[in-house]
Structure formats: C-alpha cells, structure tokens
JSON list of C-alpha atoms and ligand atoms in Angstrom, two decimals:
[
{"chain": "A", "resi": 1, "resn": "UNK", "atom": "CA", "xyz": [86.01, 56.26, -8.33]},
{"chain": "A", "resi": 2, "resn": "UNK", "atom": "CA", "xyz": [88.39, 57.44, -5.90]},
{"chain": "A", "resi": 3, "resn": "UNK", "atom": "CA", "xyz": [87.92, 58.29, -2.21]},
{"chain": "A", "resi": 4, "resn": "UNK", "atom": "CA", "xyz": [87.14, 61.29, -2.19]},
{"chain": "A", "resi": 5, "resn": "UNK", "atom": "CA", "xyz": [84.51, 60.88, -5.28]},
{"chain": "A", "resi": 6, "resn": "UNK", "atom": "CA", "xyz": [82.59, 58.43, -3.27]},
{"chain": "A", "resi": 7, "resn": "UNK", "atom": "CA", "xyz": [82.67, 60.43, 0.14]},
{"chain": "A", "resi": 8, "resn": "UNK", "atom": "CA", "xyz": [81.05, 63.01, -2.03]},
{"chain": "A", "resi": 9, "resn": "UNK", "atom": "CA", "xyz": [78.60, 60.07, -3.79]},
{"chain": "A", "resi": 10, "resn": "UNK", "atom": "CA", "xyz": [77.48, 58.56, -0.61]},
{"chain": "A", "resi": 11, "resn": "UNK", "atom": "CA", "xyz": [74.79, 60.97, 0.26]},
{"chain": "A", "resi": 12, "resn": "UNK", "atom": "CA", "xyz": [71.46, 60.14, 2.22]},
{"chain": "A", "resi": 13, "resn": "UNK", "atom": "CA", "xyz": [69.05, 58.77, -0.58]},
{"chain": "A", "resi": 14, "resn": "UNK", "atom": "CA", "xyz": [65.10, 59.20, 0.05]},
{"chain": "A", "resi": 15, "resn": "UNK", "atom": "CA", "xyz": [63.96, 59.33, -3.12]},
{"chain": "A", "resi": 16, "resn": "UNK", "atom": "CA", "xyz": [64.49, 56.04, -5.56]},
{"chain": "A", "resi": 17, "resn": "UNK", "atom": "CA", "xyz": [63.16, 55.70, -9.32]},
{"chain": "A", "resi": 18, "resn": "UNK", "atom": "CA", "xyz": [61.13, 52.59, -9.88]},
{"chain": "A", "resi": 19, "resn": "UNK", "atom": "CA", "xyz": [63.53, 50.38, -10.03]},
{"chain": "A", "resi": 20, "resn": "UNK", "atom": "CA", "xyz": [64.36, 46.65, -8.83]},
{"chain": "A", "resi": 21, "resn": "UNK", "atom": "CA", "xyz": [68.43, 45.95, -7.06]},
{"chain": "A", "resi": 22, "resn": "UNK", "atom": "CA", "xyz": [69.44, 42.50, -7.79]},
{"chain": "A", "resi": 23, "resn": "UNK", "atom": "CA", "xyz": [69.53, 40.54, -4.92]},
{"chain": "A", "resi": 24, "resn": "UNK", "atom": "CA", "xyz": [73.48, 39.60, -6.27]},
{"chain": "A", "resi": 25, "resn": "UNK", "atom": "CA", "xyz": [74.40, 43.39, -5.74]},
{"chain": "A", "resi": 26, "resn": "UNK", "atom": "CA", "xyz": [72.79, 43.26, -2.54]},
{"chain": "A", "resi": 27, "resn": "UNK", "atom": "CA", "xyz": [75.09, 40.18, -1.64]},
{"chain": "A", "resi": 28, "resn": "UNK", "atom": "CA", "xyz": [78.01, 41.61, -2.94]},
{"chain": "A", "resi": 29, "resn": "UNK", "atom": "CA", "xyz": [77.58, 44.59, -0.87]},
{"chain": "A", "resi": 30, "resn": "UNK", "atom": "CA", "xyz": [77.71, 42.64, 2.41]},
{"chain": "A", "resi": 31, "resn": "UNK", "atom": "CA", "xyz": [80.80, 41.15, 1.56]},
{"chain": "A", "resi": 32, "resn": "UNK", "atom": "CA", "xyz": [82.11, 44.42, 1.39]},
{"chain": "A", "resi": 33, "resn": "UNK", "atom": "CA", "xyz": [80.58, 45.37, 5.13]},
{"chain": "A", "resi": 34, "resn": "UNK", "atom": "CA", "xyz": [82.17, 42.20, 6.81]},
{"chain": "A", "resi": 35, "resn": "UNK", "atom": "CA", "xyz": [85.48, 44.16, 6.23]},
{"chain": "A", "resi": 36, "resn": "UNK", "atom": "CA", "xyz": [84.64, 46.80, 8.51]},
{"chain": "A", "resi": 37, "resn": "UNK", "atom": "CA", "xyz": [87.21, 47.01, 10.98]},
{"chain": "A", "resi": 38, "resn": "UNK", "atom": "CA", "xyz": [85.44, 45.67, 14.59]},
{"chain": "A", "resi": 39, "resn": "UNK", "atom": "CA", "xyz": [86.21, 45.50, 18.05]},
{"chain": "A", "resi": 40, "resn": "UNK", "atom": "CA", "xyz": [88.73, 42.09, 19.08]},
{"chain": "A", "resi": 41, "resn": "UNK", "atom": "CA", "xyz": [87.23, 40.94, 15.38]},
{"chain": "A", "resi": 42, "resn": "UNK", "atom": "CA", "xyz": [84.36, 39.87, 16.92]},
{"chain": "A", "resi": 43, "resn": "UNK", "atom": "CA", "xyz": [82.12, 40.04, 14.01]},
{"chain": "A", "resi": 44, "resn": "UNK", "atom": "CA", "xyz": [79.47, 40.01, 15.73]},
{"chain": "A", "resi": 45, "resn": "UNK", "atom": "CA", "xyz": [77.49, 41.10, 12.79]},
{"chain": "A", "resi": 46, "resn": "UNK", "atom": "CA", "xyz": [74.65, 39.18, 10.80]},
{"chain": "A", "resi": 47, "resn": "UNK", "atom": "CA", "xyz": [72.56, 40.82, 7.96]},
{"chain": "A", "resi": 48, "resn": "UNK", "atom": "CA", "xyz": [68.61, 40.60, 6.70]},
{"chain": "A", "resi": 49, "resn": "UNK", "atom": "CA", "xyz": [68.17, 41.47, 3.38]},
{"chain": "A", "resi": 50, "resn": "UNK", "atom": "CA", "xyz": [64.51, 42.26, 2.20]},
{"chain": "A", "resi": 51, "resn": "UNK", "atom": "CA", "xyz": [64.58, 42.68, -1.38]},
{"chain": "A", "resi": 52, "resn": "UNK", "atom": "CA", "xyz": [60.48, 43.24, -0.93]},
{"chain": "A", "resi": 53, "resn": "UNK", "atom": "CA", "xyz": [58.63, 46.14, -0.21]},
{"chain": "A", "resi": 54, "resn": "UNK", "atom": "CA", "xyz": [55.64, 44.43, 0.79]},
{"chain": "A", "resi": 55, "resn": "UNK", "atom": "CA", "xyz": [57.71, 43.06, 3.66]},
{"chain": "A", "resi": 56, "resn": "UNK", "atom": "CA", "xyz": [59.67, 46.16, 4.48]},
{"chain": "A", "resi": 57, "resn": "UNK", "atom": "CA", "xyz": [55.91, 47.60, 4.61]},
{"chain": "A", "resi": 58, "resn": "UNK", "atom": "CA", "xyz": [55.56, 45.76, 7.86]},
{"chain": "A", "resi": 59, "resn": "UNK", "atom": "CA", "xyz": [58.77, 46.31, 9.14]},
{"chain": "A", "resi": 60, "resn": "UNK", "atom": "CA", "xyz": [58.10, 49.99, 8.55]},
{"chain": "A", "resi": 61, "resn": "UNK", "atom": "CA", "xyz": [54.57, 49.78, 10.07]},
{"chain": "A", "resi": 62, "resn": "UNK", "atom": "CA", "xyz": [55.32, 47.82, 13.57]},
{"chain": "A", "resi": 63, "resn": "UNK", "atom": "CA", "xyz": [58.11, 50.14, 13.94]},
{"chain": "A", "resi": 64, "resn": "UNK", "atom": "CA", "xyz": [55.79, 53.55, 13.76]},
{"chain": "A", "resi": 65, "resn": "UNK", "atom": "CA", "xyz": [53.77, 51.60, 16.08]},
{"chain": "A", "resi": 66, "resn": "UNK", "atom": "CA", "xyz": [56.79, 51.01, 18.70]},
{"chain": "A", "resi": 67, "resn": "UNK", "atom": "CA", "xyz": [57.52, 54.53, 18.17]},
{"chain": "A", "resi": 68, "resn": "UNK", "atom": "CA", "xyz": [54.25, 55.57, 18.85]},
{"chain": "A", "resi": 69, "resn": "UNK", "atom": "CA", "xyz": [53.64, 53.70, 21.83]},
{"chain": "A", "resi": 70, "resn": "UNK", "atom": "CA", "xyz": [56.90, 55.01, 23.20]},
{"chain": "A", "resi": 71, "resn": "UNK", "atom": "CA", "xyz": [55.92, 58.48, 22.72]},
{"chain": "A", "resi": 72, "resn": "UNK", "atom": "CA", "xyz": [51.97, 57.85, 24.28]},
{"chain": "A", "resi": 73, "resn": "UNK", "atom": "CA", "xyz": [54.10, 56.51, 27.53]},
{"chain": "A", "resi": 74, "resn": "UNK", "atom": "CA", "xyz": [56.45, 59.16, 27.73]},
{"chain": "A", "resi": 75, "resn": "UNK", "atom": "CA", "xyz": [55.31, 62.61, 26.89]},
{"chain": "A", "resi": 76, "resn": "UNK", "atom": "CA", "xyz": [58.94, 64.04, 26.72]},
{"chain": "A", "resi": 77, "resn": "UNK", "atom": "CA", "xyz": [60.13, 61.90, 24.25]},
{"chain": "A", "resi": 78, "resn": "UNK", "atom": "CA", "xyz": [62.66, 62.77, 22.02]},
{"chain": "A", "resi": 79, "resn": "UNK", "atom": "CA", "xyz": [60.23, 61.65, 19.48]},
{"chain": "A", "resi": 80, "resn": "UNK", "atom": "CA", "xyz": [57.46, 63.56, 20.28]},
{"chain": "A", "resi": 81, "resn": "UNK", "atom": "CA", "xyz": [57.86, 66.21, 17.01]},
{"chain": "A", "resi": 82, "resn": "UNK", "atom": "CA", "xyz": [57.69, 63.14, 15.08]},
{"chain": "A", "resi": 83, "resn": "UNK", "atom": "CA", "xyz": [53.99, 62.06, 16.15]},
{"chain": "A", "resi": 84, "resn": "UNK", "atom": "CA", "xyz": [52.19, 62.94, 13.30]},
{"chain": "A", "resi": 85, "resn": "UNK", "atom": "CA", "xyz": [54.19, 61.84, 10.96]},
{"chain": "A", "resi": 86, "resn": "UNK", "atom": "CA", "xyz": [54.55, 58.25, 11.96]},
{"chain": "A", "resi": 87, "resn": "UNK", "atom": "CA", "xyz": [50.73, 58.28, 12.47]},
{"chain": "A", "resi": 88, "resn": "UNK", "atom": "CA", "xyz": [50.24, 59.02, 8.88]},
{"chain": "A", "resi": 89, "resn": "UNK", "atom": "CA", "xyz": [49.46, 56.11, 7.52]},
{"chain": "A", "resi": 90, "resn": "UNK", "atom": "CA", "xyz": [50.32, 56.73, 4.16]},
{"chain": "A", "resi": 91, "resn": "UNK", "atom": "CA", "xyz": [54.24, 57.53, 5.69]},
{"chain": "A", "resi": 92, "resn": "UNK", "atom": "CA", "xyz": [56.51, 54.65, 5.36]},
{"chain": "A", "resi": 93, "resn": "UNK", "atom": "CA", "xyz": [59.80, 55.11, 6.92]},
{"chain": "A", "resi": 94, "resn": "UNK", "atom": "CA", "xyz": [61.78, 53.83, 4.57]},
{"chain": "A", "resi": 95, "resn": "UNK", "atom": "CA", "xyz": [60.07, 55.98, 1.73]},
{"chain": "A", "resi": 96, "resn": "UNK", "atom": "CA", "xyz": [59.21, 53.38, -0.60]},
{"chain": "A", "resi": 97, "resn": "UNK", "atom": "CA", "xyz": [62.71, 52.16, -1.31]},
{"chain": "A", "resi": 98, "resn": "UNK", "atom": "CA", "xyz": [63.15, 49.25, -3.11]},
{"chain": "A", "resi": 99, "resn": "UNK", "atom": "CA", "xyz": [65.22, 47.10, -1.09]},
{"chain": "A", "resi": 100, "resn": "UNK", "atom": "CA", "xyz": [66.21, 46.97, 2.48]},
{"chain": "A", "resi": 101, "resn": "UNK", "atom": "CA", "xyz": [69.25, 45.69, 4.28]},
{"chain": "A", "resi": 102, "resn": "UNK", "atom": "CA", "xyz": [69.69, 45.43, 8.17]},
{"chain": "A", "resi": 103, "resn": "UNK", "atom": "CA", "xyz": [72.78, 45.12, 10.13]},
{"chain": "A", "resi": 104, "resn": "UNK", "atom": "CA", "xyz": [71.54, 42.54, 13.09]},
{"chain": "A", "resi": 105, "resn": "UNK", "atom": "CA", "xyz": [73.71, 41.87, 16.06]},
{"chain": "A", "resi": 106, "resn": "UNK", "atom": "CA", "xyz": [73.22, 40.43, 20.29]},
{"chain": "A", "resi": 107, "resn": "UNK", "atom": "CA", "xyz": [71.21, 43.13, 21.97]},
{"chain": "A", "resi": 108, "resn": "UNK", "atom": "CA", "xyz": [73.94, 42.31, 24.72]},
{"chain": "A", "resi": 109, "resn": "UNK", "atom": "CA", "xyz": [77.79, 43.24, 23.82]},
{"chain": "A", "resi": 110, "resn": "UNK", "atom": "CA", "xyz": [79.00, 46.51, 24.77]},
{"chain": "A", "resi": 111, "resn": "UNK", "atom": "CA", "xyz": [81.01, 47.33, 21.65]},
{"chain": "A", "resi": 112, "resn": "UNK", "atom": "CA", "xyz": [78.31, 45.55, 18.89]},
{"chain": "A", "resi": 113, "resn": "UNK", "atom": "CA", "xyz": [76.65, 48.63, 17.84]},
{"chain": "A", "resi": 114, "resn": "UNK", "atom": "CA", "xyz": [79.76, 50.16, 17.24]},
{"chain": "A", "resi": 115, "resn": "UNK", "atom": "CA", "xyz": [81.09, 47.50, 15.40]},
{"chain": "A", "resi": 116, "resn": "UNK", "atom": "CA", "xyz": [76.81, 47.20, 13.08]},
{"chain": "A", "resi": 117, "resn": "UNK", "atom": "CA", "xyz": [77.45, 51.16, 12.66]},
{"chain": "A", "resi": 118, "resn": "UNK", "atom": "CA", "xyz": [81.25, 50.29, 10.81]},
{"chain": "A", "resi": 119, "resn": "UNK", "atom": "CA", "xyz": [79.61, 47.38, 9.15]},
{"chain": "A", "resi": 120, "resn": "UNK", "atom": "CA", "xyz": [76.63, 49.71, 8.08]},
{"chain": "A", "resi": 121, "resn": "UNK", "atom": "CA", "xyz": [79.07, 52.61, 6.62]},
{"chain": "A", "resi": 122, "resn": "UNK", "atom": "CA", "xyz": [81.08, 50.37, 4.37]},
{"chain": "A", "resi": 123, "resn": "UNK", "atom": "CA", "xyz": [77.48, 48.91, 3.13]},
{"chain": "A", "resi": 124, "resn": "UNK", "atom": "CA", "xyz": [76.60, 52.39, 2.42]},
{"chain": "A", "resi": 125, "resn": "UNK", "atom": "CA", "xyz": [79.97, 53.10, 0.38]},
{"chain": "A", "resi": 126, "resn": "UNK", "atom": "CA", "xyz": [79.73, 50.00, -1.32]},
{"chain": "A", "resi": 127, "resn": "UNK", "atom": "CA", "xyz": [76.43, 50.84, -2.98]},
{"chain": "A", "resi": 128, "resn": "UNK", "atom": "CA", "xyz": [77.72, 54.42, -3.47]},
{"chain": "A", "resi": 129, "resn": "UNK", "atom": "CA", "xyz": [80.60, 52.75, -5.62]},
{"chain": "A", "resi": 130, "resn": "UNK", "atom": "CA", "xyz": [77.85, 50.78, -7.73]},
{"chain": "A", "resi": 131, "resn": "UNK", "atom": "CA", "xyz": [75.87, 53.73, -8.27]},
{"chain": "A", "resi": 132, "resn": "UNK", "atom": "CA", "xyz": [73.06, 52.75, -5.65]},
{"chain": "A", "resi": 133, "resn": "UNK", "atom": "CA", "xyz": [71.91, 55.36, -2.63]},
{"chain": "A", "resi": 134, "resn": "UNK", "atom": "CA", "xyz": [71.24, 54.00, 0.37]},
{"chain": "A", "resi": 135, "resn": "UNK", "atom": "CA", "xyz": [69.88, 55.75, 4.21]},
{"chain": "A", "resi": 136, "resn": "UNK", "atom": "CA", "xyz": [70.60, 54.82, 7.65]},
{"chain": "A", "resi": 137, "resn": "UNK", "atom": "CA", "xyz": [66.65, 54.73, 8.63]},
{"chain": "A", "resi": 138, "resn": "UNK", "atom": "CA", "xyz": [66.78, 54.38, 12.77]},
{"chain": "A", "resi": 139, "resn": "UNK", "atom": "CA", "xyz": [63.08, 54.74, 12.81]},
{"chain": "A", "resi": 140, "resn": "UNK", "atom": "CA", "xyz": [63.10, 51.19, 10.94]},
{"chain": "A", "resi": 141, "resn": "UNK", "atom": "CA", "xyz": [64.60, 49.49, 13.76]},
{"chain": "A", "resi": 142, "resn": "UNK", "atom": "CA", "xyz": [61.97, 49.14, 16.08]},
{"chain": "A", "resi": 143, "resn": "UNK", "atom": "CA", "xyz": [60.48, 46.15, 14.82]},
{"chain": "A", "resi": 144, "resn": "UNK", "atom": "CA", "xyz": [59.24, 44.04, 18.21]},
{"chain": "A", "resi": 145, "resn": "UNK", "atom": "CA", "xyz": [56.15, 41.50, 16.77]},
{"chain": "A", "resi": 146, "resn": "UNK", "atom": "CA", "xyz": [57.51, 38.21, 17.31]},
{"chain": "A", "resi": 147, "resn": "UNK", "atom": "CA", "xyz": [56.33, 36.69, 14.41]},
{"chain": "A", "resi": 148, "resn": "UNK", "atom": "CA", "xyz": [57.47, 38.75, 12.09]},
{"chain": "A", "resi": 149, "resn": "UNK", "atom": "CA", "xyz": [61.03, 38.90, 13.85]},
{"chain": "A", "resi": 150, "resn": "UNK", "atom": "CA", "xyz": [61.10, 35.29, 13.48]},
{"chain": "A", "resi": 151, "resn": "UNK", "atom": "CA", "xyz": [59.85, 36.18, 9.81]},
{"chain": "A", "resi": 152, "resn": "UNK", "atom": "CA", "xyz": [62.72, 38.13, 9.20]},
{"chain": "A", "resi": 153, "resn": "UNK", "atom": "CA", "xyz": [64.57, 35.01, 11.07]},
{"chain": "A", "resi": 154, "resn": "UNK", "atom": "CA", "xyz": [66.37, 37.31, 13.97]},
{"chain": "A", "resi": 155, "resn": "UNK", "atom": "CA", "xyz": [67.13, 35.27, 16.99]},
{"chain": "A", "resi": 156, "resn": "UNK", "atom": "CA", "xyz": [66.17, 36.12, 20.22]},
{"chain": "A", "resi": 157, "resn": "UNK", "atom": "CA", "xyz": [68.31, 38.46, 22.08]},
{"chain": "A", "resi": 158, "resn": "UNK", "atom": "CA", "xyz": [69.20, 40.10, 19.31]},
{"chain": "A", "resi": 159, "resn": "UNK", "atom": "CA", "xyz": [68.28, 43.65, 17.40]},
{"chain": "A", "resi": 160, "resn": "UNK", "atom": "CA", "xyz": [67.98, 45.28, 14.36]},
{"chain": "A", "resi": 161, "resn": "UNK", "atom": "CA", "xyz": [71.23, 47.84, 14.63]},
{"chain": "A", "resi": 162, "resn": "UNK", "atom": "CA", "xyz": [71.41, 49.76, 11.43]},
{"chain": "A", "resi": 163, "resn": "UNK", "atom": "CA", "xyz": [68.76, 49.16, 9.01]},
{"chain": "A", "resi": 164, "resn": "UNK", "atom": "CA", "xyz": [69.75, 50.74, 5.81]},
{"chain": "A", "resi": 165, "resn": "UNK", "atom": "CA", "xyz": [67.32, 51.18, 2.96]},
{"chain": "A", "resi": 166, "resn": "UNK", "atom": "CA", "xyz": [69.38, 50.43, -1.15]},
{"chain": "A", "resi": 167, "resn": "UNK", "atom": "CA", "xyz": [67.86, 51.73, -4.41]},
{"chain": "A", "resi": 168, "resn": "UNK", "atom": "CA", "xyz": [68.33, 53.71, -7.93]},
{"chain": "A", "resi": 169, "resn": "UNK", "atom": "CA", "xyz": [69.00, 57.54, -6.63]},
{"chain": "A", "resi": 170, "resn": "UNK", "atom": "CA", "xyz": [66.93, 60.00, -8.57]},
{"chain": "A", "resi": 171, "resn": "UNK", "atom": "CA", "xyz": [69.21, 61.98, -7.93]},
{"chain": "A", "resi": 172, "resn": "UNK", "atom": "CA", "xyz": [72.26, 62.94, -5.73]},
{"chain": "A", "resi": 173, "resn": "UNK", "atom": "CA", "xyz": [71.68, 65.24, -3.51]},
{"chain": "A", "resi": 174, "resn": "UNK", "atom": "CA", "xyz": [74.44, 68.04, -2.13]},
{"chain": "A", "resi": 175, "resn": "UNK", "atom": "CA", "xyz": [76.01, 67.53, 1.18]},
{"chain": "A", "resi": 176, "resn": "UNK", "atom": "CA", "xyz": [74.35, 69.18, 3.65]},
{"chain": "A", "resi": 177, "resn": "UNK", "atom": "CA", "xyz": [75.87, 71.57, 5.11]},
{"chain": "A", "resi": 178, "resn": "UNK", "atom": "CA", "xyz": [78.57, 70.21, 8.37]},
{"chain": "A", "resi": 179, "resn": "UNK", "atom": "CA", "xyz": [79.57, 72.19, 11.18]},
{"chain": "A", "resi": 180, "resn": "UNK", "atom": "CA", "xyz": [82.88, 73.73, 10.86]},
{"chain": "A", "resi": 181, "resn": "UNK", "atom": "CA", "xyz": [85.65, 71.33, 11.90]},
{"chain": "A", "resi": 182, "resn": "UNK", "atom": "CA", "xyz": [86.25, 71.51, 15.47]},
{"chain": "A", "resi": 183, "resn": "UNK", "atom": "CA", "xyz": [89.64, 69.67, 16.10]},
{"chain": "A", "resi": 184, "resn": "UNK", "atom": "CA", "xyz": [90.42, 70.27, 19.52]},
{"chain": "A", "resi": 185, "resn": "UNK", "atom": "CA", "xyz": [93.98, 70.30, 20.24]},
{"chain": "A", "resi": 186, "resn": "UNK", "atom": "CA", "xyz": [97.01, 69.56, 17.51]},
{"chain": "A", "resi": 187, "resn": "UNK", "atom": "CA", "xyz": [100.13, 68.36, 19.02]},
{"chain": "A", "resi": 188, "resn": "UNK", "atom": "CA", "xyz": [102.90, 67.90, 16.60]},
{"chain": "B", "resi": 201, "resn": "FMN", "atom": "C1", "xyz": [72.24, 56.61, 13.05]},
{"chain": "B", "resi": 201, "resn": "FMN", "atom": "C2", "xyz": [71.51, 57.30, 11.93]},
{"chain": "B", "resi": 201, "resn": "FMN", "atom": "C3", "xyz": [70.12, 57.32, 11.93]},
{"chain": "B", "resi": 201, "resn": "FMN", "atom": "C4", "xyz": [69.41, 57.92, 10.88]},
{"chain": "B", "resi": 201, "resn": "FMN", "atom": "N1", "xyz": [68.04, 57.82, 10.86]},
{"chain": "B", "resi": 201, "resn": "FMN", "atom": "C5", "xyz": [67.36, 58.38, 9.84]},
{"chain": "B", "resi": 201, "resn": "FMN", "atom": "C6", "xyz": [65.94, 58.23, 9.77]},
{"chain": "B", "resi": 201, "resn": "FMN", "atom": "O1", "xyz": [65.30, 57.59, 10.62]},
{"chain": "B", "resi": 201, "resn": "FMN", "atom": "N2", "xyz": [65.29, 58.79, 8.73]},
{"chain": "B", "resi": 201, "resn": "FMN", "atom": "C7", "xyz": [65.96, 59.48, 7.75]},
{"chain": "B", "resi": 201, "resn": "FMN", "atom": "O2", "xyz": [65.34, 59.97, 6.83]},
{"chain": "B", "resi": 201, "resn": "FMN", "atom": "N3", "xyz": [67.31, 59.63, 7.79]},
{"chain": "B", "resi": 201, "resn": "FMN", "atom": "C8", "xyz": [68.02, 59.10, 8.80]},
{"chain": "B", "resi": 201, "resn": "FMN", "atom": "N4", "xyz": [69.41, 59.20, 8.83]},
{"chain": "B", "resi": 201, "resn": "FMN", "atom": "C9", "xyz": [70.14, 59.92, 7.75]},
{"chain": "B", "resi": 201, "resn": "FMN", "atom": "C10", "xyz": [70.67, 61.28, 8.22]},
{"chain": "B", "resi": 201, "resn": "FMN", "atom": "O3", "xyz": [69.59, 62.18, 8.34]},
{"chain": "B", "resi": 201, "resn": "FMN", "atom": "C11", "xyz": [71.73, 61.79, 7.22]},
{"chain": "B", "resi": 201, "resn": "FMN", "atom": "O4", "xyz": [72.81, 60.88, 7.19]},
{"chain": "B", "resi": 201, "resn": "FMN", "atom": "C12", "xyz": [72.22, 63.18, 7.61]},
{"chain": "B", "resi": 201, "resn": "FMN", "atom": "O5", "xyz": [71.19, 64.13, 7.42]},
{"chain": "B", "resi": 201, "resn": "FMN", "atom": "C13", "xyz": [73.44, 63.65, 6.80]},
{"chain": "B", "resi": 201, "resn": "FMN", "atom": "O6", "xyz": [73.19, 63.59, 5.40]},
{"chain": "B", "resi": 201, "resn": "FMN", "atom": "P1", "xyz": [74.17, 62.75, 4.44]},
{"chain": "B", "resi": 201, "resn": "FMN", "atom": "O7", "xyz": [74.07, 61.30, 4.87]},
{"chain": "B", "resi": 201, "resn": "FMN", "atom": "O8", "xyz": [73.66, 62.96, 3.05]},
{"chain": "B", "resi": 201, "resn": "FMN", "atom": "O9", "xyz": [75.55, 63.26, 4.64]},
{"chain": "B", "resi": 201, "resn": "FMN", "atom": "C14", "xyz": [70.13, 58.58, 9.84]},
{"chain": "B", "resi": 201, "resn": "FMN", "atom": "C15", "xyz": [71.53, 58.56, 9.85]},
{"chain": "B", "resi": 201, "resn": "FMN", "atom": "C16", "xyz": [72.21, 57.91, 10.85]},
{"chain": "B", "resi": 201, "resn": "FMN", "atom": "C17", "xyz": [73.73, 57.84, 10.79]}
]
C-alpha cells in the first residue's frame, strides 16, 4: 500500500466485528511506533497493551468517573456536553473494541506528549497497513485508581498519553470532511 493509500486507510475506527488481534500484531505494531521521530531521541515512550476487554472495561469505567468528577467540580468544563453520555452506564469509551494499546510516558517532560502523540500516529498507520482500525480515545486516559494503575503496571509519575483502541474495521469510513488548507505564507 502506498502512502497515500494508507493516509486514506487510517480513518477513526468505532465500530469493530467480533473479532480477536493477536497479541503478535499488536507487538509488531509497537515496533513500528518506537520509530517515530522524538525530541533529542529521548524515547521517552513505554506502551500497555490490553488485549482484554474485561480490563479495558475498567479502564474505560474509572476514566468516565474522572471525567465526571471533573465536570461536578467545574461547571464550565469543556466536558460538560459530554455528561450524559459518560454517565450511561452501558457507554464504554472505547466502544467495545477488542484490544487496547496505550502510549505511557513521565507526567513531567515538556516535549513527552509530543513525542506519545508521534509514537501514537505511526501505531495508528501501522495497523492501517495490516488492515486493523484503530482511535485515539482521550476520554480513556483518565485512569487515576491506584491499583489498577499498578494493574496496568504504570509507574508513578507517569500518564497514560495516547490510548489508542486496535480491532477488525467493519468498515472504513470516509474522511471527514477537513477545513480548507490554510498555508499561511509561501516564500519561494
Ligand atoms: C488527541 C485525540 C483525541 C481523540 N479522542 C477521541 C475520543 O475520546 N473519542 C472518540 O471517539 N474519538 C476521539 N478521537 C478521534 C477523532 O475524533 C478523529 O480522529 C477525528 O474526528 C478525525 O477523523 P479521522 O481520524 O477519521 O480522520 C481523538 C483523536 C485525537 C487525535
């Protein structure tokens, strides 16, 4: 597949059939996200992989709850037009995908989710290439019990960055629609 195949191929996936990823594949596409370019080659990356759904259950549920609370304490969240939904218990955020894989780095280091977010777009075009669908699902981040962090064995001090659900596409959806380009200035 060439380039510009798989920019069209790599499309947000919500909607999986009902089937298991090999834990391999799942491998084999973080060896392709360790070659994301990063800031002084830091790599300050480190990956979960939950090939589970039981367990990305309870990711997805102390998440809504983080959410939640967040909203009850501050009224003007940005959140706040997602309230229902993530009190709908039957709602899981990462909308019954079969597998799961998160981009971890240190909560501190000014340049580390910049580096997870490169990481987390090659992992994305990686599956696209093997004919999985994957989605960037921020509102699976927020995972804060401490036993199930240490569960999921992240350290202290550091966070869930980009945590990016794989699985078998139904389908492939079109692009939605993008903004026309705005390129600023051309000097040439
Ligand atoms: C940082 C980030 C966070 C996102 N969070 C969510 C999310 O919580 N739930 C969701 O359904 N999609 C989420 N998405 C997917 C976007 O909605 C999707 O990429 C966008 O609509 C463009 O569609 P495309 O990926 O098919 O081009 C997220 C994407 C990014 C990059």
């Amino acid at each position: 597949m060439d380039f510009q195949e798989l920019v069209k191929q790599r499309r947000a996936i919500r909607d999986f059939e009902a089937k298991d990823v090999s834990t391999e594949i799942l491998k084999e596409m973080v060896d392709d996200a360790i070659m994301a370019p990063n800031a002084s080659h830091k790599q300050p990356w480190k990956f979960v992989i939950v090939n589970n759904q039981e367990m990305m259950k309870r990711i997805s549920d102390d998440s809504k709850n983080t959410i939640i609370a967040g909203i009850e304490k501050n009224p003007n969240s940005p959140m706040k037009g997602y309230a229902a939904m993530l009190k709908d218990e039957n709602f899981n955020v990462f909308y019954n995908a079969p597998a799961l894989i998160c981009v971890v780095a240190k909560i501190k280091g000014a340049l580390n989710g910049v580096d997870c977010a490169l990481a987390a777009s090659y992992l994305m075009f990686s599956a696209a290439s093997k004919g999985l669908g994957t989605c960037w699902v921020a509102q699976g981040a927020e995972v804060r019990e401490e036993g199930l962090l240490k569960e999921l064995g992240i350290p202290e001090g550091y966070k869930i960055y980009a945590p990016i659900i794989v699985g078998y596409p139904k389908a492939i959806p079109a692009a939605p629609e993008r903004k026309p380009v705005d390129i600023l200035t051309v000097i040439d």
